[in-house]
Short mmCIF file of C-alpha atoms in Angstrom, two decimals:
data_model
loop_
_atom_site.label_atom_id
_atom_site.label_comp_id
_atom_site.label_asym_id
_atom_site.label_seq_id
_atom_site.Cartn_x
_atom_site.Cartn_y
_atom_site.Cartn_z
CA MET Y 1 -8.97 -23.42 43.29
CA GLU Y 2 -11.21 -26.24 44.47
CA THR Y 3 -10.24 -27.77 47.79
CA ALA Y 4 -9.88 -31.31 46.37
CA LYS Y 5 -7.72 -30.09 43.49
CA ARG Y 6 -5.48 -28.10 45.81
CA LYS Y 7 -5.06 -31.10 48.10
CA GLU Y 8 -4.14 -33.30 45.12
CA GLN Y 9 -1.69 -30.65 43.94
CA LEU Y 10 -0.04 -30.63 47.37
CA LEU Y 11 0.21 -34.43 47.39
CA GLN Y 12 1.76 -34.54 43.92
CA LEU Y 13 4.27 -31.82 44.73
CA ALA Y 14 5.18 -33.39 48.08
CA GLU Y 15 5.78 -36.77 46.43
CA SER Y 16 7.90 -35.11 43.74
CA LEU Y 17 9.99 -33.33 46.39
CA ILE Y 18 10.41 -36.62 48.26
CA ARG Y 19 11.67 -38.21 45.02
CA GLN Y 20 14.03 -35.28 44.39
CA LYS Y 21 15.52 -34.56 47.78
CA GLY Y 22 13.84 -36.62 50.49
CA TYR Y 23 11.15 -36.10 53.09
CA THR Y 24 13.35 -34.33 55.63
CA ALA Y 25 14.79 -31.90 53.06
CA PHE Y 26 11.58 -30.11 52.06
CA SER Y 27 9.29 -27.84 54.03
CA TYR Y 28 5.89 -26.23 53.83
CA ASP Y 29 7.78 -23.11 52.77
CA ASP Y 30 9.01 -24.98 49.66
CA LEU Y 31 5.45 -26.05 48.88
CA SER Y 32 4.05 -22.58 49.42
CA LYS Y 33 6.66 -20.91 47.20
CA HIS Y 34 6.27 -23.46 44.43
CA LEU Y 35 2.46 -23.25 44.38
CA GLY Y 36 2.22 -19.55 45.20
CA ILE Y 37 -0.01 -20.14 48.22
CA SER Y 38 0.29 -19.36 51.92
CA LYS Y 39 1.56 -21.90 54.44
CA ALA Y 40 -1.78 -21.49 56.21
CA SER Y 41 -3.47 -22.83 53.09
CA ILE Y 42 -1.27 -25.93 53.27
CA HIS Y 43 -1.99 -26.37 56.99
CA TYR Y 44 -5.71 -26.29 56.13
CA HIS Y 45 -5.25 -29.56 54.22
CA PHE Y 46 -2.43 -31.09 56.26
CA VAL Y 47 -2.10 -29.75 59.79
CA LYS Y 48 1.38 -31.25 60.21
CA LYS Y 49 4.03 -32.33 57.74
CA GLU Y 50 3.56 -35.82 59.19
CA ASP Y 51 -0.07 -35.76 57.98
CA LEU Y 52 1.12 -34.87 54.49
CA GLY Y 53 3.77 -37.59 54.63
CA LEU Y 54 1.19 -40.19 55.65
CA ALA Y 55 -1.11 -39.07 52.84
CA VAL Y 56 1.74 -39.50 50.35
CA LEU Y 57 2.51 -42.97 51.76
CA ASN Y 58 -1.16 -43.93 51.49
CA GLN Y 59 -1.24 -42.72 47.89
CA ILE Y 60 1.82 -44.81 46.99
CA TYR Y 61 0.38 -47.83 48.84
CA GLN Y 62 -2.89 -47.51 46.93
CA ARG Y 63 -1.07 -47.44 43.58
CA LEU Y 64 0.63 -50.71 44.52
CA VAL Y 65 -2.66 -52.25 45.69
CA ASP Y 66 -4.33 -51.26 42.40
CA PHE Y 67 -1.41 -52.65 40.40
CA SER Y 68 -1.45 -55.88 42.40
CA ALA Y 69 -5.17 -56.37 41.70
CA LEU Y 70 -4.60 -55.70 38.01
CA MET Y 71 -1.77 -58.24 37.86
CA ARG Y 72 -3.80 -60.93 39.65
CA GLU Y 73 -6.41 -60.65 36.90
CA SER Y 74 -3.88 -60.43 34.07
CA VAL Y 75 -3.14 -63.36 31.79
CA GLU Y 76 0.16 -61.86 30.63
CA SER Y 77 3.44 -63.68 31.08
CA VAL Y 78 5.59 -63.20 34.17
CA GLU Y 79 8.07 -61.28 32.01
CA GLU Y 80 5.38 -58.88 30.74
CA LYS Y 81 4.08 -58.35 34.27
CA PHE Y 82 7.61 -57.61 35.46
CA VAL Y 83 8.08 -55.00 32.73
CA GLN Y 84 4.77 -53.40 33.76
CA PHE Y 85 5.99 -53.26 37.36
CA CYS Y 86 9.18 -51.54 36.22
CA HIS Y 87 7.13 -49.00 34.31
CA LEU Y 88 4.94 -48.42 37.38
CA GLN Y 89 8.08 -47.79 39.44
CA SER Y 90 9.47 -45.26 36.99
CA GLU Y 91 6.51 -43.60 35.25
CA ARG Y 92 6.38 -40.66 37.65
CA LEU Y 93 10.15 -40.18 37.86
CA ALA Y 94 12.00 -37.33 36.20
CA ASP Y 95 15.70 -37.87 35.43
CA ASN Y 96 16.78 -36.39 38.76
CA GLU Y 97 14.30 -38.32 40.89
CA ILE Y 98 14.45 -41.66 42.67
CA CYS Y 99 11.78 -44.08 43.83
CA PRO Y 100 9.75 -42.39 46.60
CA ILE Y 101 9.79 -45.59 48.65
CA SER Y 102 13.60 -45.74 48.43
CA SER Y 103 13.84 -42.07 49.33
CA LEU Y 104 11.63 -42.55 52.39
CA GLN Y 105 13.54 -45.69 53.35
CA ALA Y 106 16.73 -43.61 53.34
CA ASP Y 107 15.04 -41.12 55.72
CA TYR Y 108 13.52 -43.93 57.82
CA GLU Y 109 15.27 -43.16 61.12
CA LEU Y 110 14.27 -39.50 60.84
CA LEU Y 111 10.58 -40.13 60.10
CA PRO Y 112 7.84 -39.75 62.72
CA GLU Y 113 6.77 -43.06 64.27
CA THR Y 114 3.45 -43.17 62.38
CA MET Y 115 5.28 -42.81 59.08
CA ARG Y 116 7.84 -45.46 60.05
CA GLN Y 117 5.02 -47.91 60.75
CA LYS Y 118 3.42 -47.14 57.39
CA MET Y 119 6.84 -47.47 55.69
CA GLN Y 120 7.24 -50.95 57.18
CA GLU Y 121 3.82 -51.92 55.86
CA LEU Y 122 4.50 -50.39 52.44
CA SER Y 123 7.94 -51.99 52.13
CA GLN Y 124 6.55 -55.42 53.08
CA PHE Y 125 3.72 -55.05 50.58
CA GLU Y 126 6.06 -53.97 47.77
CA LEU Y 127 8.28 -56.99 48.40
CA SER Y 128 5.24 -59.31 48.54
CA LEU Y 129 4.05 -57.85 45.27
CA MET Y 130 7.40 -58.62 43.62
CA GLN Y 131 7.31 -62.14 45.09
CA ASP Y 132 3.82 -62.76 43.73
CA LEU Y 133 4.73 -61.19 40.40
CA ILE Y 134 7.70 -63.42 39.66
CA HIS Y 135 6.33 -66.55 41.35
CA PRO Y 136 2.53 -66.36 41.13
CA ASP Y 137 2.24 -70.03 42.05
CA GLY Y 138 4.45 -69.62 45.12
CA ALA Y 139 6.99 -71.99 43.54
CA GLU Y 140 10.16 -70.54 45.02
CA SER Y 141 10.87 -71.22 48.62
CA ARG Y 142 10.78 -68.28 50.95
CA ASP Y 143 13.42 -67.40 53.50
CA ALA Y 144 12.32 -68.74 56.90
CA GLU Y 145 13.20 -65.53 58.75
CA SER Y 146 11.93 -62.84 56.36
CA GLY Y 147 9.20 -64.81 54.57
CA PHE Y 148 10.39 -63.53 51.18
CA CYS Y 149 12.29 -65.22 48.43
CA PRO Y 150 15.83 -63.99 47.84
CA ILE Y 151 15.24 -63.55 44.11
CA ALA Y 152 12.33 -61.15 44.68
CA LEU Y 153 14.46 -59.09 47.05
CA ALA Y 154 17.40 -59.09 44.65
CA MET Y 155 15.24 -58.03 41.70
CA LEU Y 156 13.53 -55.25 43.62
CA SER Y 157 16.91 -54.04 44.88
CA ALA Y 158 18.33 -54.08 41.34
CA ILE Y 159 15.41 -52.01 40.02
CA LYS Y 160 15.77 -49.43 42.75
CA GLY Y 161 19.55 -49.39 42.44
CA SER Y 162 19.35 -48.77 38.70
CA ILE Y 163 17.02 -45.82 39.36
CA GLN Y 164 19.64 -44.41 41.75
CA TYR Y 165 22.42 -44.90 39.20
CA ARG Y 166 20.34 -43.28 36.45
CA ARG Y 167 20.05 -40.20 38.64
CA VAL Y 168 23.84 -39.91 38.84
CA ARG Y 169 25.00 -41.32 35.52
CA GLY Y 170 22.08 -40.62 33.23
CA GLY Y 171 21.84 -42.88 30.24
CA HIS Y 172 20.07 -46.16 29.92
CA SER Y 173 21.10 -48.04 33.06
CA LEU Y 174 17.46 -48.35 34.10
CA MET Y 175 16.29 -49.94 30.85
CA ASP Y 176 19.40 -52.13 30.66
CA THR Y 177 18.70 -53.43 34.17
CA TRP Y 178 15.05 -54.17 33.34
CA MET Y 179 15.96 -56.06 30.21
CA GLY Y 180 18.63 -58.07 32.03
CA LEU Y 181 16.28 -58.97 34.86
CA SER Y 182 13.50 -59.76 32.41
CA ARG Y 183 15.80 -62.17 30.55
CA MET Y 184 16.65 -63.83 33.88
CA LEU Y 185 12.96 -64.49 34.45
CA VAL Y 186 12.67 -66.26 31.12
CA HIS Y 187 16.06 -68.03 31.19
CA PRO Y 188 17.05 -68.51 34.85
#
């Protein structure tokens, strides 16, 4: 297999395993067994698990950057943009998976320092994206200490919480949450 394709395969599988069971709960052995390759082949692309973790974080960050740029150019309503954000958050998730950012946040204290720094940056950017999405004109006041509006934090937390509940309960809790939050945007 081509080197670039193998690397992409490793990134996709690592992100999936992070969504399923967390960063600290998977190993290169899991990757090697799943892909039918040697651990040495994985080390060729990512010398340390930390390198792989950083690559996954960079991939997630880039998806958010791309989405943010798309939304800045969009003429859609705030509600439509919010629904698109919800789809972005869930499009890669199987029923038993959670948001990779939430999963990595849960492992935060166990992550290597370089990954913790990137997680801080990614978490701040995700929250800024939600802030800009629901208040593109900066209308809502931001909390003096955190710099973010409470509604953006509450909405992001509700989305991620509904993904967690869907994992346990199944059903439509995710869609129900989106629709409820979307209605709140239109009729505060």
